[in-house]
PDB file of N, CA and C in Angstrom:
ATOM      1  N   MET A   1      87.894 110.343 119.397  1.00 45.00           N
ATOM      2  CA  MET A   1      87.125 109.109 119.421  1.00 45.00           C
ATOM      3  C   MET A   1      86.345 109.050 120.732  1.00 45.00           C
ATOM      4  N   CYS A   2      85.204 108.474 120.663  1.00 55.00           N
ATOM      5  CA  CYS A   2      84.368 108.308 121.848  1.00 55.00           C
ATOM      6  C   CYS A   2      85.068 107.395 122.851  1.00 55.00           C
ATOM      7  N   ARG A   3      85.100 107.779 124.092  1.00 64.00           N
ATOM      8  CA  ARG A   3      85.803 106.984 125.101  1.00 64.00           C
ATOM      9  C   ARG A   3      85.179 105.611 125.318  1.00 64.00           C
ATOM     10  N   ASN A   4      83.912 105.451 125.015  1.00 66.00           N
ATOM     11  CA  ASN A   4      83.256 104.161 125.235  1.00 66.00           C
ATOM     12  C   ASN A   4      83.546 103.145 124.138  1.00 66.00           C
ATOM     13  N   ILE A   5      84.130 103.591 123.035  1.00 75.00           N
ATOM     14  CA  ILE A   5      84.479 102.656 121.975  1.00 75.00           C
ATOM     15  C   ILE A   5      85.880 102.147 122.275  1.00 75.00           C
ATOM     16  N   ARG A   6      86.003 100.860 122.433  1.00 81.00           N
ATOM     17  CA  ARG A   6      87.263 100.228 122.819  1.00 81.00           C
ATOM     18  C   ARG A   6      87.986  99.642 121.614  1.00 81.00           C
ATOM     19  N   VAL A   7      89.303  99.537 121.730  1.00 86.00           N
ATOM     20  CA  VAL A   7      90.099  98.869 120.709  1.00 86.00           C
ATOM     21  C   VAL A   7      89.668  97.401 120.675  1.00 86.00           C
ATOM     22  N   LEU A   8      89.416  96.891 119.487  1.00 90.00           N
ATOM     23  CA  LEU A   8      88.948  95.520 119.343  1.00 90.00           C
ATOM     24  C   LEU A   8      89.947  94.621 118.616  1.00 90.00           C
ATOM     25  N   SER A   9      90.970  95.206 118.021  1.00 92.00           N
ATOM     26  CA  SER A   9      91.897  94.390 117.239  1.00 92.00           C
ATOM     27  C   SER A   9      93.049  93.863 118.075  1.00 92.00           C
ATOM     28  N   ASN A  10      93.587  92.760 117.618  1.00 91.00           N
ATOM     29  CA  ASN A  10      94.789  92.146 118.180  1.00 91.00           C
ATOM     30  C   ASN A  10      94.625  91.690 119.628  1.00 91.00           C
ATOM     31  N   PHE A  11      93.510  91.074 119.921  1.00 89.00           N
ATOM     32  CA  PHE A  11      93.304  90.477 121.239  1.00 89.00           C
ATOM     33  C   PHE A  11      93.187  88.969 121.092  1.00 89.00           C
ATOM     34  N   GLU A  12      93.585  88.285 122.118  1.00 88.00           N
ATOM     35  CA  GLU A  12      93.404  86.838 122.172  1.00 88.00           C
ATOM     36  C   GLU A  12      92.609  86.525 123.421  1.00 88.00           C
ATOM     37  N   PRO A  13      91.414  86.002 123.351  1.00 89.00           N
ATOM     38  CA  PRO A  13      90.669  85.629 122.156  1.00 89.00           C
ATOM     39  C   PRO A  13      90.169  86.876 121.418  1.00 89.00           C
ATOM     40  N   PRO A  14      89.810  86.719 120.137  1.00 91.00           N
ATOM     41  CA  PRO A  14      89.353  87.861 119.330  1.00 91.00           C
ATOM     42  C   PRO A  14      88.085  88.505 119.894  1.00 91.00           C
ATOM     43  N   ALA A  15      87.795  89.685 119.394  1.00 91.00           N
ATOM     44  CA  ALA A  15      86.597  90.423 119.816  1.00 91.00           C
ATOM     45  C   ALA A  15      85.352  89.569 119.588  1.00 91.00           C
ATOM     46  N   THR A  16      84.432  89.661 120.529  1.00 93.00           N
ATOM     47  CA  THR A  16      83.183  88.914 120.426  1.00 93.00           C
ATOM     48  C   THR A  16      82.159  89.706 119.623  1.00 93.00           C
ATOM     49  N   GLU A  17      81.106  89.032 119.217  1.00 95.00           N
ATOM     50  CA  GLU A  17      80.013  89.711 118.514  1.00 95.00           C
ATOM     51  C   GLU A  17      79.418  90.817 119.392  1.00 95.00           C
ATOM     52  N   ASP A  18      79.290  90.553 120.692  1.00 95.00           N
ATOM     53  CA  ASP A  18      78.744  91.562 121.604  1.00 95.00           C
ATOM     54  C   ASP A  18      79.619  92.805 121.641  1.00 95.00           C
ATOM     55  N   GLU A  19      80.939  92.625 121.656  1.00 93.00           N
ATOM     56  CA  GLU A  19      81.854  93.774 121.677  1.00 93.00           C
ATOM     57  C   GLU A  19      81.762  94.568 120.379  1.00 93.00           C
ATOM     58  N   ILE A  20      81.656  93.875 119.259  1.00 95.00           N
ATOM     59  CA  ILE A  20      81.530  94.544 117.958  1.00 95.00           C
ATOM     60  C   ILE A  20      80.221  95.322 117.897  1.00 95.00           C
ATOM     61  N   GLU A  21      79.128  94.700 118.338  1.00 96.00           N
ATOM     62  CA  GLU A  21      77.824  95.374 118.336  1.00 96.00           C
ATOM     63  C   GLU A  21      77.832  96.596 119.265  1.00 96.00           C
ATOM     64  N   ALA A  22      78.448  96.456 120.436  1.00 94.00           N
ATOM     65  CA  ALA A  22      78.505  97.571 121.387  1.00 94.00           C
ATOM     66  C   ALA A  22      79.297  98.737 120.813  1.00 94.00           C
ATOM     67  N   ALA A  23      80.409  98.447 120.140  1.00 94.00           N
ATOM     68  CA  ALA A  23      81.207  99.508 119.521  1.00 94.00           C
ATOM     69  C   ALA A  23      80.416 100.190 118.411  1.00 94.00           C
ATOM     70  N   ALA A  24      79.717  99.397 117.609  1.00 96.00           N
ATOM     71  CA  ALA A  24      78.907  99.965 116.532  1.00 96.00           C
ATOM     72  C   ALA A  24      77.797 100.849 117.091  1.00 96.00           C
ATOM     73  N   LEU A  25      77.147 100.397 118.134  1.00 95.00           N
ATOM     74  CA  LEU A  25      76.086 101.180 118.771  1.00 95.00           C
ATOM     75  C   LEU A  25      76.628 102.501 119.303  1.00 95.00           C
ATOM     76  N   GLN A  26      77.773 102.457 119.987  1.00 95.00           N
ATOM     77  CA  GLN A  26      78.364 103.684 120.523  1.00 95.00           C
ATOM     78  C   GLN A  26      78.737 104.652 119.406  1.00 95.00           C
ATOM     79  N   TYR A  27      79.277 104.120 118.310  1.00 95.00           N
ATOM     80  CA  TYR A  27      79.640 104.962 117.174  1.00 95.00           C
ATOM     81  C   TYR A  27      78.407 105.657 116.592  1.00 95.00           C
ATOM     82  N   VAL A  28      77.356 104.895 116.368  1.00 96.00           N
ATOM     83  CA  VAL A  28      76.131 105.466 115.780  1.00 96.00           C
ATOM     84  C   VAL A  28      75.508 106.479 116.742  1.00 96.00           C
ATOM     85  N   ARG A  29      75.520 106.190 118.022  1.00 95.00           N
ATOM     86  CA  ARG A  29      75.005 107.160 119.003  1.00 95.00           C
ATOM     87  C   ARG A  29      75.798 108.456 118.939  1.00 95.00           C
ATOM     88  N   LYS A  30      77.117 108.348 118.858  1.00 94.00           N
ATOM     89  CA  LYS A  30      77.963 109.537 118.828  1.00 94.00           C
ATOM     90  C   LYS A  30      77.713 110.363 117.571  1.00 94.00           C
ATOM     91  N   VAL A  31      77.702 109.687 116.423  1.00 94.00           N
ATOM     92  CA  VAL A  31      77.526 110.381 115.153  1.00 94.00           C
ATOM     93  C   VAL A  31      76.142 111.009 115.050  1.00 94.00           C
ATOM     94  N   SER A  32      75.120 110.286 115.514  1.00 95.00           N
ATOM     95  CA  SER A  32      73.751 110.790 115.386  1.00 95.00           C
ATOM     96  C   SER A  32      73.408 111.813 116.468  1.00 95.00           C
ATOM     97  N   GLY A  33      74.148 111.777 117.566  1.00 94.00           N
ATOM     98  CA  GLY A  33      73.850 112.697 118.667  1.00 94.00           C
ATOM     99  C   GLY A  33      72.664 112.246 119.491  1.00 94.00           C
ATOM    100  N   ALA A  34      72.260 110.991 119.338  1.00 93.00           N
ATOM    101  CA  ALA A  34      71.098 110.483 120.064  1.00 93.00           C
ATOM    102  C   ALA A  34      71.435 109.158 120.739  1.00 93.00           C
ATOM    103  N   THR A  35      71.173 109.071 122.032  1.00 90.00           N
ATOM    104  CA  THR A  35      71.386 107.796 122.702  1.00 90.00           C
ATOM    105  C   THR A  35      70.208 106.864 122.469  1.00 90.00           C
ATOM    106  N   LYS A  36      69.039 107.450 122.290  1.00 92.00           N
ATOM    107  CA  LYS A  36      67.845 106.671 121.975  1.00 92.00           C
ATOM    108  C   LYS A  36      67.096 107.431 120.886  1.00 92.00           C
ATOM    109  N   PRO A  37      67.062 106.862 119.680  1.00 94.00           N
ATOM    110  CA  PRO A  37      66.399 107.574 118.587  1.00 94.00           C
ATOM    111  C   PRO A  37      64.884 107.605 118.759  1.00 94.00           C
ATOM    112  N   SER A  38      64.275 108.560 118.095  1.00 95.00           N
ATOM    113  CA  SER A  38      62.811 108.626 118.103  1.00 95.00           C
ATOM    114  C   SER A  38      62.263 107.437 117.324  1.00 95.00           C
ATOM    115  N   ALA A  39      60.994 107.179 117.505  1.00 96.00           N
ATOM    116  CA  ALA A  39      60.347 106.068 116.792  1.00 96.00           C
ATOM    117  C   ALA A  39      60.486 106.254 115.281  1.00 96.00           C
ATOM    118  N   ALA A  40      60.435 107.487 114.813  1.00 96.00           N
ATOM    119  CA  ALA A  40      60.552 107.765 113.383  1.00 96.00           C
ATOM    120  C   ALA A  40      61.944 107.424 112.850  1.00 96.00           C
ATOM    121  N   ASN A  41      62.951 107.480 113.706  1.00 96.00           N
ATOM    122  CA  ASN A  41      64.325 107.231 113.278  1.00 96.00           C
ATOM    123  C   ASN A  41      64.872 105.868 113.695  1.00 96.00           C
ATOM    124  N   GLN A  42      64.084 105.085 114.413  1.00 96.00           N
ATOM    125  CA  GLN A  42      64.572 103.815 114.951  1.00 96.00           C
ATOM    126  C   GLN A  42      65.084 102.874 113.863  1.00 96.00           C
ATOM    127  N   GLU A  43      64.351 102.756 112.769  1.00 97.00           N
ATOM    128  CA  GLU A  43      64.748 101.840 111.701  1.00 97.00           C
ATOM    129  C   GLU A  43      66.085 102.266 111.086  1.00 97.00           C
ATOM    130  N   ALA A  44      66.247 103.551 110.819  1.00 97.00           N
ATOM    131  CA  ALA A  44      67.505 104.054 110.255  1.00 97.00           C
ATOM    132  C   ALA A  44      68.649 103.854 111.234  1.00 97.00           C
ATOM    133  N   PHE A  45      68.390 104.086 112.507  1.00 97.00           N
ATOM    134  CA  PHE A  45      69.392 103.912 113.562  1.00 97.00           C
ATOM    135  C   PHE A  45      69.838 102.453 113.625  1.00 97.00           C
ATOM    136  N   ASP A  46      68.875 101.529 113.659  1.00 97.00           N
ATOM    137  CA  ASP A  46      69.187 100.101 113.726  1.00 97.00           C
ATOM    138  C   ASP A  46      69.963  99.633 112.494  1.00 97.00           C
ATOM    139  N   GLU A  47      69.586 100.136 111.332  1.00 98.00           N
ATOM    140  CA  GLU A  47      70.288  99.780 110.099  1.00 98.00           C
ATOM    141  C   GLU A  47      71.723 100.305 110.131  1.00 98.00           C
ATOM    142  N   ALA A  48      71.909 101.502 110.643  1.00 98.00           N
ATOM    143  CA  ALA A  48      73.255 102.066 110.745  1.00 98.00           C
ATOM    144  C   ALA A  48      74.117 101.222 111.685  1.00 98.00           C
ATOM    145  N   VAL A  49      73.568 100.797 112.801  1.00 97.00           N
ATOM    146  CA  VAL A  49      74.312  99.939 113.735  1.00 97.00           C
ATOM    147  C   VAL A  49      74.694  98.637 113.042  1.00 97.00           C
ATOM    148  N   ARG A  50      73.774  98.042 112.282  1.00 98.00           N
ATOM    149  CA  ARG A  50      74.054  96.797 111.578  1.00 98.00           C
ATOM    150  C   ARG A  50      75.175  96.973 110.566  1.00 98.00           C
ATOM    151  N   VAL A  51      75.132  98.053 109.794  1.00 98.00           N
ATOM    152  CA  VAL A  51      76.134  98.308 108.761  1.00 98.00           C
ATOM    153  C   VAL A  51      77.503  98.579 109.390  1.00 98.00           C
ATOM    154  N   VAL A  52      77.538  99.366 110.442  1.00 98.00           N
ATOM    155  CA  VAL A  52      78.808  99.660 111.109  1.00 98.00           C
ATOM    156  C   VAL A  52      79.391  98.397 111.732  1.00 98.00           C
ATOM    157  N   ALA A  53      78.560  97.571 112.340  1.00 97.00           N
ATOM    158  CA  ALA A  53      79.038  96.311 112.918  1.00 97.00           C
ATOM    159  C   ALA A  53      79.607  95.406 111.822  1.00 97.00           C
ATOM    160  N   GLU A  54      78.937  95.346 110.685  1.00 98.00           N
ATOM    161  CA  GLU A  54      79.402  94.536 109.566  1.00 98.00           C
ATOM    162  C   GLU A  54      80.755  95.042 109.056  1.00 98.00           C
ATOM    163  N   ALA A  55      80.895  96.353 108.920  1.00 98.00           N
ATOM    164  CA  ALA A  55      82.161  96.937 108.471  1.00 98.00           C
ATOM    165  C   ALA A  55      83.267  96.685 109.494  1.00 98.00           C
ATOM    166  N   THR A  56      82.931  96.759 110.768  1.00 97.00           N
ATOM    167  CA  THR A  56      83.909  96.500 111.832  1.00 97.00           C
ATOM    168  C   THR A  56      84.378  95.052 111.771  1.00 97.00           C
ATOM    169  N   ARG A  57      83.439  94.132 111.626  1.00 97.00           N
ATOM    170  CA  ARG A  57      83.768  92.715 111.516  1.00 97.00           C
ATOM    171  C   ARG A  57      84.708  92.468 110.340  1.00 97.00           C
ATOM    172  N   ALA A  58      84.385  93.056 109.183  1.00 97.00           N
ATOM    173  CA  ALA A  58      85.205  92.889 107.981  1.00 97.00           C
ATOM    174  C   ALA A  58      86.607  93.459 108.205  1.00 97.00           C
ATOM    175  N   LEU A  59      86.684  94.594 108.830  1.00 97.00           N
ATOM    176  CA  LEU A  59      87.982  95.215 109.112  1.00 97.00           C
ATOM    177  C   LEU A  59      88.819  94.320 110.015  1.00 97.00           C
ATOM    178  N   LEU A  60      88.229  93.864 111.105  1.00 95.00           N
ATOM    179  CA  LEU A  60      88.967  93.036 112.055  1.00 95.00           C
ATOM    180  C   LEU A  60      89.450  91.730 111.417  1.00 95.00           C
ATOM    181  N   GLU A  61      88.660  91.192 110.499  1.00 94.00           N
ATOM    182  CA  GLU A  61      89.032  89.935 109.844  1.00 94.00           C
ATOM    183  C   GLU A  61      90.163  90.111 108.839  1.00 94.00           C
ATOM    184  N   THR A  62      90.333  91.318 108.290  1.00 96.00           N
ATOM    185  CA  THR A  62      91.330  91.517 107.237  1.00 96.00           C
ATOM    186  C   THR A  62      92.590  92.237 107.701  1.00 96.00           C
ATOM    187  N   LEU A  63      92.600  92.782 108.901  1.00 94.00           N
ATOM    188  CA  LEU A  63      93.801  93.458 109.394  1.00 94.00           C
ATOM    189  C   LEU A  63      94.959  92.470 109.512  1.00 94.00           C
ATOM    190  N   VAL A  64      96.149  92.919 109.119  1.00 94.00           N
ATOM    191  CA  VAL A  64      97.367  92.131 109.284  1.00 94.00           C
ATOM    192  C   VAL A  64      98.173  92.813 110.375  1.00 94.00           C
ATOM    193  N   ILE A  65      98.341  92.120 111.493  1.00 92.00           N
ATOM    194  CA  ILE A  65      99.035  92.696 112.645  1.00 92.00           C
ATOM    195  C   ILE A  65     100.210  91.797 112.998  1.00 92.00           C
ATOM    196  N   LYS A  66     101.388  92.396 113.062  1.00 94.00           N
ATOM    197  CA  LYS A  66     102.596  91.622 113.329  1.00 94.00           C
ATOM    198  C   LYS A  66     102.926  91.550 114.815  1.00 94.00           C
ATOM    199  N   ALA A  67     102.350  92.430 115.607  1.00 91.00           N
ATOM    200  CA  ALA A  67     102.607  92.439 117.048  1.00 91.00           C
ATOM    201  C   ALA A  67     101.928  91.237 117.693  1.00 91.00           C
ATOM    202  N   PRO A  68     102.475  90.765 118.801  1.00 91.00           N
ATOM    203  CA  PRO A  68     101.818  89.647 119.493  1.00 91.00           C
ATOM    204  C   PRO A  68     100.452  90.090 120.033  1.00 91.00           C
ATOM    205  N   PRO A  69      99.495  89.165 120.123  1.00 89.00           N
ATOM    206  CA  PRO A  69      98.163  89.517 120.629  1.00 89.00           C
ATOM    207  C   PRO A  69      98.232  90.049 122.059  1.00 89.00           C
ATOM    208  N   ARG A  70      97.344  90.992 122.341  1.00 90.00           N
ATOM    209  CA  ARG A  70      97.253  91.551 123.689  1.00 90.00           C
ATOM    210  C   ARG A  70      96.343  90.689 124.547  1.00 90.00           C
ATOM    211  N   ASP A  71      96.602  90.739 125.839  1.00 88.00           N
ATOM    212  CA  ASP A  71      95.805  90.012 126.818  1.00 88.00           C
ATOM    213  C   ASP A  71      94.796  90.976 127.425  1.00 88.00           C
ATOM    214  N   ARG A  72      93.544  90.590 127.472  1.00 86.00           N
ATOM    215  CA  ARG A  72      92.489  91.480 127.979  1.00 86.00           C
ATOM    216  C   ARG A  72      92.712  91.875 129.426  1.00 86.00           C
ATOM    217  N   GLU A  73      93.122  90.930 130.255  1.00 89.00           N
ATOM    218  CA  GLU A  73      93.332  91.234 131.679  1.00 89.00           C
ATOM    219  C   GLU A  73      94.480  92.224 131.872  1.00 89.00           C
ATOM    220  N   THR A  74      95.557  92.047 131.125  1.00 90.00           N
ATOM    221  CA  THR A  74      96.698  92.959 131.218  1.00 90.00           C
ATOM    222  C   THR A  74      96.291  94.359 130.771  1.00 90.00           C
ATOM    223  N   GLU A  75      95.557  94.448 129.674  1.00 86.00           N
ATOM    224  CA  GLU A  75      95.107  95.754 129.177  1.00 86.00           C
ATOM    225  C   GLU A  75      94.135  96.409 130.162  1.00 86.00           C
ATOM    226  N   ALA A  76      93.272  95.623 130.782  1.00 86.00           N
ATOM    227  CA  ALA A  76      92.330  96.164 131.775  1.00 86.00           C
ATOM    228  C   ALA A  76      93.082  96.689 132.989  1.00 86.00           C
ATOM    229  N   ALA A  77      94.118  95.972 133.409  1.00 92.00           N
ATOM    230  CA  ALA A  77      94.919  96.414 134.554  1.00 92.00           C
ATOM    231  C   ALA A  77      95.629  97.725 134.232  1.00 92.00           C
ATOM    232  N   LYS A  78      96.146  97.849 133.011  1.00 90.00           N
ATOM    233  CA  LYS A  78      96.795  99.099 132.588  1.00 90.00           C
ATOM    234  C   LYS A  78      95.787 100.252 132.605  1.00 90.00           C
ATOM    235  N   ALA A  79      94.578  99.990 132.121  1.00 86.00           N
ATOM    236  CA  ALA A  79      93.541 101.034 132.098  1.00 86.00           C
ATOM    237  C   ALA A  79      93.168 101.456 133.512  1.00 86.00           C
ATOM    238  N   ARG A  80      93.057 100.499 134.429  1.00 90.00           N
ATOM    239  CA  ARG A  80      92.750 100.840 135.828  1.00 90.00           C
ATOM    240  C   ARG A  80      93.864 101.680 136.435  1.00 90.00           C
ATOM    241  N   ALA A  81      95.112 101.339 136.125  1.00 92.00           N
ATOM    242  CA  ALA A  81      96.250 102.098 136.649  1.00 92.00           C
ATOM    243  C   ALA A  81      96.236 103.525 136.099  1.00 92.00           C
ATOM    244  N   ARG A  82      95.938 103.684 134.808  1.00 91.00           N
ATOM    245  CA  ARG A  82      95.856 105.036 134.224  1.00 91.00           C
ATOM    246  C   ARG A  82      94.729 105.831 134.878  1.00 91.00           C
ATOM    247  N   ALA A  83      93.592 105.177 135.114  1.00 88.00           N
ATOM    248  CA  ALA A  83      92.453 105.863 135.735  1.00 88.00           C
ATOM    249  C   ALA A  83      92.785 106.268 137.168  1.00 88.00           C
ATOM    250  N   ALA A  84      93.465 105.390 137.903  1.00 91.00           N
ATOM    251  CA  ALA A  84      93.840 105.714 139.285  1.00 91.00           C
ATOM    252  C   ALA A  84      94.792 106.900 139.317  1.00 91.00           C
ATOM    253  N   GLU A  85      95.708 106.943 138.361  1.00 91.00           N
ATOM    254  CA  GLU A  85      96.642 108.065 138.294  1.00 91.00           C
ATOM    255  C   GLU A  85      95.920 109.357 137.935  1.00 91.00           C
ATOM    256  N   ARG A  86      94.964 109.253 137.018  1.00 90.00           N
ATOM    257  CA  ARG A  86      94.239 110.432 136.549  1.00 90.00           C
ATOM    258  C   ARG A  86      93.228 110.926 137.585  1.00 90.00           C
ATOM    259  N   TYR A  87      92.467 110.005 138.184  1.00 90.00           N
ATOM    260  CA  TYR A  87      91.353 110.390 139.049  1.00 90.00           C
ATOM    261  C   TYR A  87      91.569 110.071 140.518  1.00 90.00           C
ATOM    262  N   GLY A  88      92.633 109.378 140.850  1.00 83.00           N
ATOM    263  CA  GLY A  88      92.867 108.955 142.230  1.00 83.00           C
ATOM    264  C   GLY A  88      92.293 107.575 142.444  1.00 83.00           C
ATOM    265  N   PRO A  89      92.682 106.926 143.547  1.00 73.00           N
ATOM    266  CA  PRO A  89      92.182 105.565 143.791  1.00 73.00           C
ATOM    267  C   PRO A  89      90.683 105.562 144.042  1.00 73.00           C
ATOM    268  N   ARG A  90      90.047 104.454 143.695  1.00 71.00           N
ATOM    269  CA  ARG A  90      88.597 104.313 143.923  1.00 71.00           C
ATOM    270  C   ARG A  90      88.310 104.138 145.391  1.00 71.00           C
ATOM    271  N   ALA A  91      87.295 104.784 145.861  1.00 67.00           N
ATOM    272  CA  ALA A  91      86.861 104.605 147.244  1.00 67.00           C
ATOM    273  C   ALA A  91      86.080 103.300 147.344  1.00 67.00           C
ATOM    274  N   THR A  92      86.310 102.552 148.393  1.00 66.00           N
ATOM    275  CA  THR A  92      85.567 101.313 148.588  1.00 66.00           C
ATOM    276  C   THR A  92      84.238 101.619 149.238  1.00 66.00           C
ATOM    277  N   ALA A  93      83.218 100.900 148.855  1.00 64.00           N
ATOM    278  CA  ALA A  93      81.883 101.106 149.422  1.00 64.00           C
ATOM    279  C   ALA A  93      81.826 100.469 150.802  1.00 64.00           C
ATOM    280  N   SER A  94      81.293 101.196 151.756  1.00 62.00           N
ATOM    281  CA  SER A  94      81.144 100.637 153.094  1.00 62.00           C
ATOM    282  C   SER A  94      79.711 100.162 153.304  1.00 62.00           C
ATOM    283  N   ALA A  95      79.574  99.122 154.060  1.00 56.00           N
ATOM    284  CA  ALA A  95      78.251  98.511 154.252  1.00 56.00           C
ATOM    285  C   ALA A  95      77.432  99.210 155.272  1.00 56.00           C
TER     286      ALA A  95
END
């Protein structure tokens, strides 16, 4: 899976429209192999993003999850800790 596509299910508050659209865009970019389609392909690209976003929305609305909702801040902190372990601590920018 593309690293830029984030888990969107089981969060409180639920995924926003912007998050769904961003995931759909990343998916279509990955599948098509193009970050910016040519003018000839723009319409097909945009339609694919719309369809994938719609399917994502439908999926998220119908999933039945028994686990308690995850907290975005807690999940972000876990991701930062994994990144620090993998890549080392971030260097602070000096003025």
